Tab-separated table of C-alpha atoms (C1' of nucleotides) in Angstrom:
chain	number	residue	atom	x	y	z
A	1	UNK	CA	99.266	41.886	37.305
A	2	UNK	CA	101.758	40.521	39.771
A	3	UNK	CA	105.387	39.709	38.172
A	4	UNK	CA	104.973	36.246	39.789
A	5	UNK	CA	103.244	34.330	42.004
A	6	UNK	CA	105.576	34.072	44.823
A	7	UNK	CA	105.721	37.333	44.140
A	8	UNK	CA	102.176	38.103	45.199
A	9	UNK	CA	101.556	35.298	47.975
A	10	UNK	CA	105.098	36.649	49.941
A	11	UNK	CA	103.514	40.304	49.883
A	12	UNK	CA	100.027	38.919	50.888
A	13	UNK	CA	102.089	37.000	53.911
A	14	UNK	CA	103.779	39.612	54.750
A	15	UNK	CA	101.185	41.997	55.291
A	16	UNK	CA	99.136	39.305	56.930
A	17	UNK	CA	101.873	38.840	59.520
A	18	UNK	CA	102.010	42.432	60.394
A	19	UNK	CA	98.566	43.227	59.830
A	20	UNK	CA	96.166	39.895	61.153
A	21	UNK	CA	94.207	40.325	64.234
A	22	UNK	CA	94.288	38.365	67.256
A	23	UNK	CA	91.530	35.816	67.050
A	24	UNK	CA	91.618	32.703	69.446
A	25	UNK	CA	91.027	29.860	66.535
A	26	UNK	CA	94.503	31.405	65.527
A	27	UNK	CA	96.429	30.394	68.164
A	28	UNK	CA	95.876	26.387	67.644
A	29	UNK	CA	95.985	23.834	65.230
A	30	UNK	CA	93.917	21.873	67.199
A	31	UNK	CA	91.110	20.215	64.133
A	32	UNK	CA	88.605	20.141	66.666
A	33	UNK	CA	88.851	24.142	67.409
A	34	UNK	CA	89.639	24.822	63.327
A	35	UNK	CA	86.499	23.090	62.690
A	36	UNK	CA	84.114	24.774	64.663
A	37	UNK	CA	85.373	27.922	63.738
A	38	UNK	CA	85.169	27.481	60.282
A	39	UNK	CA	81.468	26.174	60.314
A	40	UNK	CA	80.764	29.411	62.958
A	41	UNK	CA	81.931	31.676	60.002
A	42	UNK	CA	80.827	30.483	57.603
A	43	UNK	CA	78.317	33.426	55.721
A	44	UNK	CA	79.163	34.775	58.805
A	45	UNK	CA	81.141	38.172	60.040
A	46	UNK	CA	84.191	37.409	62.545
A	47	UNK	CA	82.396	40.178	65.149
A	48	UNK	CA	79.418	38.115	64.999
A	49	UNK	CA	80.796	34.892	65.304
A	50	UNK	CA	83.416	35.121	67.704
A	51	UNK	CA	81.188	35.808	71.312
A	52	UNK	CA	79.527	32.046	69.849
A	53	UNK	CA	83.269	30.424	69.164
A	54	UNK	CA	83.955	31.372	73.126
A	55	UNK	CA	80.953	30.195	74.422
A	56	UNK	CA	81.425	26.718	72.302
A	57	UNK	CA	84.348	26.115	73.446
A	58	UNK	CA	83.517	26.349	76.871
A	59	UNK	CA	80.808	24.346	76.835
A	60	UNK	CA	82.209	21.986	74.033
A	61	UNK	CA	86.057	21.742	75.027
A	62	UNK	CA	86.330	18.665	73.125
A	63	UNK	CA	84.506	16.853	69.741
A	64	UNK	CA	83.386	14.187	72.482
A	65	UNK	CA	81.539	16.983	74.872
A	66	UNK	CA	80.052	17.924	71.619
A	67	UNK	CA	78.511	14.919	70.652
A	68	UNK	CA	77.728	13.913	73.684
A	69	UNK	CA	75.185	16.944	74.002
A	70	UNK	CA	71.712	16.323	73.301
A	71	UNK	CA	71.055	18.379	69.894
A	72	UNK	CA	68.597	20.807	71.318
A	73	UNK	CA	71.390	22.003	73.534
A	74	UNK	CA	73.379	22.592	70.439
A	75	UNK	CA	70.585	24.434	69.213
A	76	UNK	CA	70.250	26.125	71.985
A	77	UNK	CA	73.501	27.654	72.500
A	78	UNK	CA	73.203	28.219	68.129
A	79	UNK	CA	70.694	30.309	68.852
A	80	UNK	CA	70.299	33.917	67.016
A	81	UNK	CA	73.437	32.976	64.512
A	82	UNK	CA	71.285	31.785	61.764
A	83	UNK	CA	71.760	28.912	59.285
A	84	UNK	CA	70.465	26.365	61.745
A	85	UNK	CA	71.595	23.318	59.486
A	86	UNK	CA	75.428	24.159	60.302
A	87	UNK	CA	74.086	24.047	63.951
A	88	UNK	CA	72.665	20.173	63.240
A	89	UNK	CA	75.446	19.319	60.808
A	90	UNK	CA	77.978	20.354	63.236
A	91	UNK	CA	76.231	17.936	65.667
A	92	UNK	CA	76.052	15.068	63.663
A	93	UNK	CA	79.694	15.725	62.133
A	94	UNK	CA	80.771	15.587	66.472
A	95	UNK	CA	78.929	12.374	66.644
A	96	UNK	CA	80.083	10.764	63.726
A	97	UNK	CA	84.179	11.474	64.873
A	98	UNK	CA	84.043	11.088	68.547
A	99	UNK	CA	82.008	7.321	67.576
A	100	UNK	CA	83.078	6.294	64.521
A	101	UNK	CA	86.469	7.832	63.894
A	102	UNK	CA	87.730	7.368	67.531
A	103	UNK	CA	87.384	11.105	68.231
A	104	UNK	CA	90.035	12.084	64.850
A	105	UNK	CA	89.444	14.490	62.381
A	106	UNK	CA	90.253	13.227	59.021
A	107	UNK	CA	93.527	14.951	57.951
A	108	UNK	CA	92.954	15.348	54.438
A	109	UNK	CA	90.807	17.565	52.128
A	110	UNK	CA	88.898	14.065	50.164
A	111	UNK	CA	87.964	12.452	53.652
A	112	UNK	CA	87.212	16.162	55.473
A	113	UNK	CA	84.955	16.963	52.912
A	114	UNK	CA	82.862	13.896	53.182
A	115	UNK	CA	81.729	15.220	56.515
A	116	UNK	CA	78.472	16.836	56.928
A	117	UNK	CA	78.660	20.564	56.275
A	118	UNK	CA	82.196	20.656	55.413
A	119	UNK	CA	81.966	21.851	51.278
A	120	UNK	CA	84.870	22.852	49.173
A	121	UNK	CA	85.943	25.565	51.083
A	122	UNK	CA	85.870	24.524	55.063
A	123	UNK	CA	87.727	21.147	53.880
A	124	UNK	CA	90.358	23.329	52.022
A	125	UNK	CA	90.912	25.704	55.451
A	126	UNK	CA	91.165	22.530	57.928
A	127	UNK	CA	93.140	20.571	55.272
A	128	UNK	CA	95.521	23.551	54.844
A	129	UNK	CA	95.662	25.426	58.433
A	130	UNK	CA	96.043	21.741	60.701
A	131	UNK	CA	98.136	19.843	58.349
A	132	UNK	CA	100.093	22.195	56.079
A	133	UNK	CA	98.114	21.352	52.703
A	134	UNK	CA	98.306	23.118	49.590
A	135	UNK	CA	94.562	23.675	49.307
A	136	UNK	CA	93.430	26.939	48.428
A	137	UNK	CA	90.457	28.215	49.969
A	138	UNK	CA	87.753	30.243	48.311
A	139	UNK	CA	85.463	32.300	50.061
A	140	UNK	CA	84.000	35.741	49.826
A	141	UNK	CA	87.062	37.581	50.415
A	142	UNK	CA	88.969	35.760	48.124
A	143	UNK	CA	86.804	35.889	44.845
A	144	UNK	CA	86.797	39.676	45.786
A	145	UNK	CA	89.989	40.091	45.802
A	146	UNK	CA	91.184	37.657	43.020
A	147	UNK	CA	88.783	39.113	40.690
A	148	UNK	CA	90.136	42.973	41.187
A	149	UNK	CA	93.878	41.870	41.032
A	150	UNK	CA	93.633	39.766	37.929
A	151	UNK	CA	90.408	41.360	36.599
A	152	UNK	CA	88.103	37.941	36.516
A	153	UNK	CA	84.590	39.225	35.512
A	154	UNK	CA	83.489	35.563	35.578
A	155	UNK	CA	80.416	35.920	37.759
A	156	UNK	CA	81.612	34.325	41.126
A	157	UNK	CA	78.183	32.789	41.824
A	158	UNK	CA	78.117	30.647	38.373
A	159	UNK	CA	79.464	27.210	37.678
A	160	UNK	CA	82.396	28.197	35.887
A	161	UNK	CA	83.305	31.167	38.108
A	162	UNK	CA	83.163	29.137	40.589
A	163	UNK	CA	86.237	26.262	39.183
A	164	UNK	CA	87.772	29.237	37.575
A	165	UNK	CA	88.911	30.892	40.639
A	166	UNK	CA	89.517	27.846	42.302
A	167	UNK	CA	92.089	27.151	39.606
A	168	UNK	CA	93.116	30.695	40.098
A	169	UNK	CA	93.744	30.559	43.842
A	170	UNK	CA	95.380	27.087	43.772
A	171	UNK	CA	97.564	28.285	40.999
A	172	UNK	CA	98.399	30.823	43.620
A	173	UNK	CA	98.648	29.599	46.518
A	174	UNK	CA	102.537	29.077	49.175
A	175	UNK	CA	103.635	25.911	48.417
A	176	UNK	CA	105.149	26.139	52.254
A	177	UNK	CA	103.072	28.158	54.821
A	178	UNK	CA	99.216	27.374	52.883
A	179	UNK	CA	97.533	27.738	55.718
A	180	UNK	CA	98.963	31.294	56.614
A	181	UNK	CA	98.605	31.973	52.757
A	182	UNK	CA	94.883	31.059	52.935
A	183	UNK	CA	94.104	33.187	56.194
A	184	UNK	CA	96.380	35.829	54.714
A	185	UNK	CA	94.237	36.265	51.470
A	186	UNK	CA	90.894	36.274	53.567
A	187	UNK	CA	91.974	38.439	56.306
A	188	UNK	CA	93.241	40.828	53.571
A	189	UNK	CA	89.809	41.085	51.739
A	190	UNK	CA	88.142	41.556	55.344
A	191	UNK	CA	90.077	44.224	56.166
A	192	UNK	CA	91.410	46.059	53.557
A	193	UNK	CA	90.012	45.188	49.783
A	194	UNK	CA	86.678	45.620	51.138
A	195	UNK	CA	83.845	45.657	48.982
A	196	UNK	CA	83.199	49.404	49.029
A	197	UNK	CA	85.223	52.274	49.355
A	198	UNK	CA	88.617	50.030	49.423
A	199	UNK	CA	91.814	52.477	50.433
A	200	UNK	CA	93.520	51.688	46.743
A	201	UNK	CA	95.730	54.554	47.103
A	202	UNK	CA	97.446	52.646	50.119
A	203	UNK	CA	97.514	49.122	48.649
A	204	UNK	CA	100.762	47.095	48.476
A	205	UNK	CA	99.296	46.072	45.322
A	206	UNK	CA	97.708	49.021	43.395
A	207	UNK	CA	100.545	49.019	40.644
A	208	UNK	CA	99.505	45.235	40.111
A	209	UNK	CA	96.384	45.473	40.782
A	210	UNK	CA	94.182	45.579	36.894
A	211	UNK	CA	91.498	46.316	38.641
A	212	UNK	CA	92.664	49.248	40.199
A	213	UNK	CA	94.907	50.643	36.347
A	214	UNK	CA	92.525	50.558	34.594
A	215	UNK	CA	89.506	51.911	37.158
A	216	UNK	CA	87.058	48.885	37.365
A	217	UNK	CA	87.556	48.149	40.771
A	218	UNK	CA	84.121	49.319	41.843
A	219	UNK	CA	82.528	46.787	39.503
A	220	UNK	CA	84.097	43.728	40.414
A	221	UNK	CA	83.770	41.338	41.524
A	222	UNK	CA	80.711	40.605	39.303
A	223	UNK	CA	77.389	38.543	40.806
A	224	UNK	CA	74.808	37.495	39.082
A	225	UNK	CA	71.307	39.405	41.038
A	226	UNK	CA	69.263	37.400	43.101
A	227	UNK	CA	65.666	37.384	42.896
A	228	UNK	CA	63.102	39.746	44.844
A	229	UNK	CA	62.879	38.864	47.731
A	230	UNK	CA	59.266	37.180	48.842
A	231	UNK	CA	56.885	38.947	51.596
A	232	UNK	CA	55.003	36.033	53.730
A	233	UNK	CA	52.581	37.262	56.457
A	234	UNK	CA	52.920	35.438	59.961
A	235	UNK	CA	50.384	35.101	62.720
A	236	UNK	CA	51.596	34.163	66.081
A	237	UNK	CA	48.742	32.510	68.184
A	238	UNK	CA	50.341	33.638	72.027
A	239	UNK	CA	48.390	32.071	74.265
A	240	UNK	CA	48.440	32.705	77.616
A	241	UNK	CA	46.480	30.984	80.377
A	242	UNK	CA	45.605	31.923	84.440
A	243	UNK	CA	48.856	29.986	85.727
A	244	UNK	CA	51.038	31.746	83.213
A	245	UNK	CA	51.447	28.972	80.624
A	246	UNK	CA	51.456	29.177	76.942
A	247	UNK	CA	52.297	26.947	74.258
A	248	UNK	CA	55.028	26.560	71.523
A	249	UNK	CA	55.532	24.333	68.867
A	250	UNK	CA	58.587	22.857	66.978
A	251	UNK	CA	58.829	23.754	63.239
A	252	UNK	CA	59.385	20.478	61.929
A	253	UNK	CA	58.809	20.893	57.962
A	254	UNK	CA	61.235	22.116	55.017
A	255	UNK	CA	61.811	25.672	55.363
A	256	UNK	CA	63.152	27.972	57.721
A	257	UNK	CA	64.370	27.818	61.390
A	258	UNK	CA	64.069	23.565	61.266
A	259	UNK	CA	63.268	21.831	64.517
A	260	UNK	CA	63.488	25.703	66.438
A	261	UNK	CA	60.052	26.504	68.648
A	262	UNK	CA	57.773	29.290	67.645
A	263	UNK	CA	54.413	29.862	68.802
A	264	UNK	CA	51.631	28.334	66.975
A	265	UNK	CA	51.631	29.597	63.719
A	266	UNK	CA	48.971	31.097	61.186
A	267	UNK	CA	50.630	32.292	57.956
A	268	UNK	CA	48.275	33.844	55.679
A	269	UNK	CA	48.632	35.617	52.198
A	270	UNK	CA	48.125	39.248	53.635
A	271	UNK	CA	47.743	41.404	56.594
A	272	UNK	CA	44.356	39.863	58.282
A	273	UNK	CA	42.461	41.616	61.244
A	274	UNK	CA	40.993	39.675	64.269
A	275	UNK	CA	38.005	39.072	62.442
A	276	UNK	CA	39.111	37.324	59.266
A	277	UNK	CA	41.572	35.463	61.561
A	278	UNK	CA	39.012	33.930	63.743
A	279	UNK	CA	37.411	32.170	60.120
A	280	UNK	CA	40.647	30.575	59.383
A	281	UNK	CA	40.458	27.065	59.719
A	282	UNK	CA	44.511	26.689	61.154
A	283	UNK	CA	43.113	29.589	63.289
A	284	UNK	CA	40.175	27.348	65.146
A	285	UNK	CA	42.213	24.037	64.855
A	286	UNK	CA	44.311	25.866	66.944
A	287	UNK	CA	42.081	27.289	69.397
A	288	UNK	CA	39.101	24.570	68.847
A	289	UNK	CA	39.724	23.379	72.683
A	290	UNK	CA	40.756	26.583	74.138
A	291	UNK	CA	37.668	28.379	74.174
A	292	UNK	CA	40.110	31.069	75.028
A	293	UNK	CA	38.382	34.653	76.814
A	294	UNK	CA	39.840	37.360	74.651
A	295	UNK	CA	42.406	38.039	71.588
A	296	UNK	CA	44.121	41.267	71.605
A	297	UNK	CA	46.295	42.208	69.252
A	298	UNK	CA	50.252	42.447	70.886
A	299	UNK	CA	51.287	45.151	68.261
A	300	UNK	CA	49.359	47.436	65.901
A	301	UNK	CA	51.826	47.921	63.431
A	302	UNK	CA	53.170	44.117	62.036
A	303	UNK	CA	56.685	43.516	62.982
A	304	UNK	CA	58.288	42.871	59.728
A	305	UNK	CA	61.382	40.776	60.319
A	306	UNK	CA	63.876	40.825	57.530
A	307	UNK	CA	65.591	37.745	56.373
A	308	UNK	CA	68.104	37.550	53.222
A	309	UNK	CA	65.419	35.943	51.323
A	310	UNK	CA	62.011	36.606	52.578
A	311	UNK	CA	60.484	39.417	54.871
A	312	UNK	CA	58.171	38.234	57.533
A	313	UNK	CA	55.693	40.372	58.176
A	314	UNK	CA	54.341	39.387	61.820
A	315	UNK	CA	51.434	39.812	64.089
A	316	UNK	CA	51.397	38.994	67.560
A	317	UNK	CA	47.953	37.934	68.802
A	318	UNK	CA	47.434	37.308	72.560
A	319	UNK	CA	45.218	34.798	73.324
A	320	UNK	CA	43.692	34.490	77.274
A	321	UNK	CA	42.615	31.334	77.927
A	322	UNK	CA	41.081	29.801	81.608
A	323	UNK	CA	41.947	26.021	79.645
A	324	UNK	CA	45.284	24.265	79.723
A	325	UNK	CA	46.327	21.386	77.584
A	326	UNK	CA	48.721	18.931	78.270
A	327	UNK	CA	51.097	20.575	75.820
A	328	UNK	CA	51.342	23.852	77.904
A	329	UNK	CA	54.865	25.143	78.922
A	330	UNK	CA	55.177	27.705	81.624
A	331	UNK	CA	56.305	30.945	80.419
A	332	UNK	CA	59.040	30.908	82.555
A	333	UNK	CA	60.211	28.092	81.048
A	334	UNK	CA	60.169	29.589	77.553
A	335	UNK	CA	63.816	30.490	77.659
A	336	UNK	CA	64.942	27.055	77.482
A	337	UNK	CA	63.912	25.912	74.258
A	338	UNK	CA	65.935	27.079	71.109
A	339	UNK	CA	63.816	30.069	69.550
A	340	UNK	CA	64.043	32.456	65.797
A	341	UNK	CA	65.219	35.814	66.864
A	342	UNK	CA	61.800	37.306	65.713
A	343	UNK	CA	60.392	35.059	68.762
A	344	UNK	CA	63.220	35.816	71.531
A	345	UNK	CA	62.771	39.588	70.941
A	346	UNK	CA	59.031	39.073	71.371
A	347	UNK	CA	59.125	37.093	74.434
A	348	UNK	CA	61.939	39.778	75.748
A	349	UNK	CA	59.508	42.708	75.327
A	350	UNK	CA	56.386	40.989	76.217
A	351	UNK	CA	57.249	38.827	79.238
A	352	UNK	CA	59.684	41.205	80.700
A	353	UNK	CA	57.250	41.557	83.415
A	354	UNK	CA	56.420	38.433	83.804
B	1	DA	C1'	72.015	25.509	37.450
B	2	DA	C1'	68.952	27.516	40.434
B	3	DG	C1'	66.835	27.753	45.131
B	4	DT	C1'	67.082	27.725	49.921
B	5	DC	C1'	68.848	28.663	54.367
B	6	DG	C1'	69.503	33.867	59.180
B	7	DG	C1'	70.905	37.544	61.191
B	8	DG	C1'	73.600	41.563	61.426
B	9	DG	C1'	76.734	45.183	59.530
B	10	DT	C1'	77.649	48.798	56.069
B	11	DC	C1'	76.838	52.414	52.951
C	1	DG	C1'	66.981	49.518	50.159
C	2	DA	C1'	70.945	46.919	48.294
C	3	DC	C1'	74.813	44.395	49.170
C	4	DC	C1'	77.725	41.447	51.831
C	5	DC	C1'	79.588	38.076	55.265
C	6	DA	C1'	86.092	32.806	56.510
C	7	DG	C1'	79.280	28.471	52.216
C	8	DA	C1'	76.693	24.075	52.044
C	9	DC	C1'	72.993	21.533	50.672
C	10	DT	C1'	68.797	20.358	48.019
C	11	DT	C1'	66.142	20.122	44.018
DNA sequence: AAGTCGGGGTC
DNA sequence: GACCCAGACTT
């Protein structure tokens, strides 16, 4: 274990300061820009995240462009990151500074965390990196690598992990530079205590590291399983009529992808074929005023679109239809509207030649 | 305390 | 296929 403290957050600076990367929500303190970037990556890799950072900022320069936009812009430009609630709370969280807190941030951890997805650990990072406060933050990185230095086998996704290491880190944390300590602890479980295959023999902290004495690093840190994950089987109604419209829908319910567009949607229990599809009664609620001229099925093996919790098995059906309802889009105009991934690569493929 | 919420990278 | 990612929110 590390002689000290200081001892351990002076070497984790250190290395930080010779080892970080250059990333552009590093180069200001700005709240506004530390904000955004935090929500971004949030369950989120810094490669994926950073082309959506860029292209926020440009659009969003300030909290008041932001919640100025309509939300389906923000959704929009959101689009194919996932976690679509950080996409709405990040709108509402705009709204609620530029009109009720005269465009501020708060600029402390009890009033930042009030704000609508900003938990324990994004109020800890603004709190820390903008105004120098000793608030540790605790991500992924961070349980990783506390729990291999100091050997914590307190699952990190229970209760009591979760205070424990919170206690750990703040017990831990540079009184002075917090902020660099913080992104110095994260950016050194990115990058170097990674969770598999970490370079031990070349850590600054092997001979303090318990973890790594007495061989256990491979099993820490410890996570309780999650559950199987759940097959659901999804029928995508793509209709298509002579003037090249079709129609989408807004998903509007609990569940995934809230308030995205999708195509109208059939989900049934198992694989169907055209013919048990056609009995369905979401199937000819659907289609009741179509009477569409032919279904085809778009692909003959199902599409099976892999989320972290459920696998969507998908069919696309193409329905041709001489009827248009007022609730037809033209296809061209499909690109507008915030979509799933599953349905931009679909509409990619299909309508390339469109 | 357990479930839910995406998409992509890695091994 | 399993695990993970600069977590937060709901039930």
């Amino acid at each position: 274990m590390p002689k000290t403290n200081a001892f351990f957050a002076n070497n984790l600076i250190q290395w930080y300061l010779q080892n970080k990367r250059t990333l552009p929500w590093r180069a200001t303190k700005d709240p506004y820009r530390i904000w955004l970037s935090e929500i971004i990556l949030q369950q989120t890799r810094v490669a994926q995240g950073l082309p959506y950072y860029l292209k926020f900022i440009e659009a969003y320069p300030s909290v008041k462009h932001l919640a100025d936009a309509p939300e389906s812009d923000v959704l929009k430009l959101w689009q194919g990151l996932g976690y679509y609630s950080r996409a709405r709370n990040l709108h509402a969280t705009a709204k609620m500074v530029a009109n009720d807190m005269n465009g501020i941030f708060p600029n402390n951890y009890k009033e930042l965390i009030k704000l609508k997805g900003v938990g324990d650990y994004t109020a800890s990072a603004i709190a820390s990196i903008c105004y120098d406060h000793s608030e540790a933050v605790v991500d992924g990185n961070v349980f990783r690598v506390l729990s291999r230095v100091f050997s914590v086998s307190t699952p990190i996704n229970s209760t009591v992990g979760q205070k424990e290491f919170k206690k750990l880190a703040q017990q831990l944390i540079d009184q002075k530079q917090p902020g660099t300590y913080n992104q110095a602890i994260m950016e050194f479980g990115a990058r170097y205590c990674v969770p598999q295959n970490p370079n031990c023999d070349a850590c600054i902290f092997n001979p303090h590291c318990i973890a790594f004495q007495t061989k256990t690093v491979n099993q820490l840190p410890v996570k309780i399983k999650a559950k199987p994950i759940k097959k659901r089987y999804f029928n995508y109604l793509v209709v298509i009529s002579k003037n090249e419209k079709t129609i989408l829908q807004q998903r509007l319910g609990k569940g995934i992808w809230h308030k995205l567009y999708e195509f109208p949607l059939v989900e049934t229990s198992e694989k169907v074929n055209a013919k048990k599809l056609k009995t369905l009664p979401q199937f000819q609620e659907y289609t009741q005023n179509l009477k569409f001229e032919s279904i085809t099925l778009y692909n003959d093996e199902p599409i099976t679109h892999k989320l972290s919790h459920q696998h969507l098995i998908t069919q696309f059906w193409i329905i041709e239809t001489f009827k248009e309802q007022h609730d037809f889009i033209p296809i061209s105009k499909i690109t507008k509207y915030a979509v799933p991934v599953l349905i931009e690569n679909f509409v990619s493929e299909f309508f390339a030649n469109y």
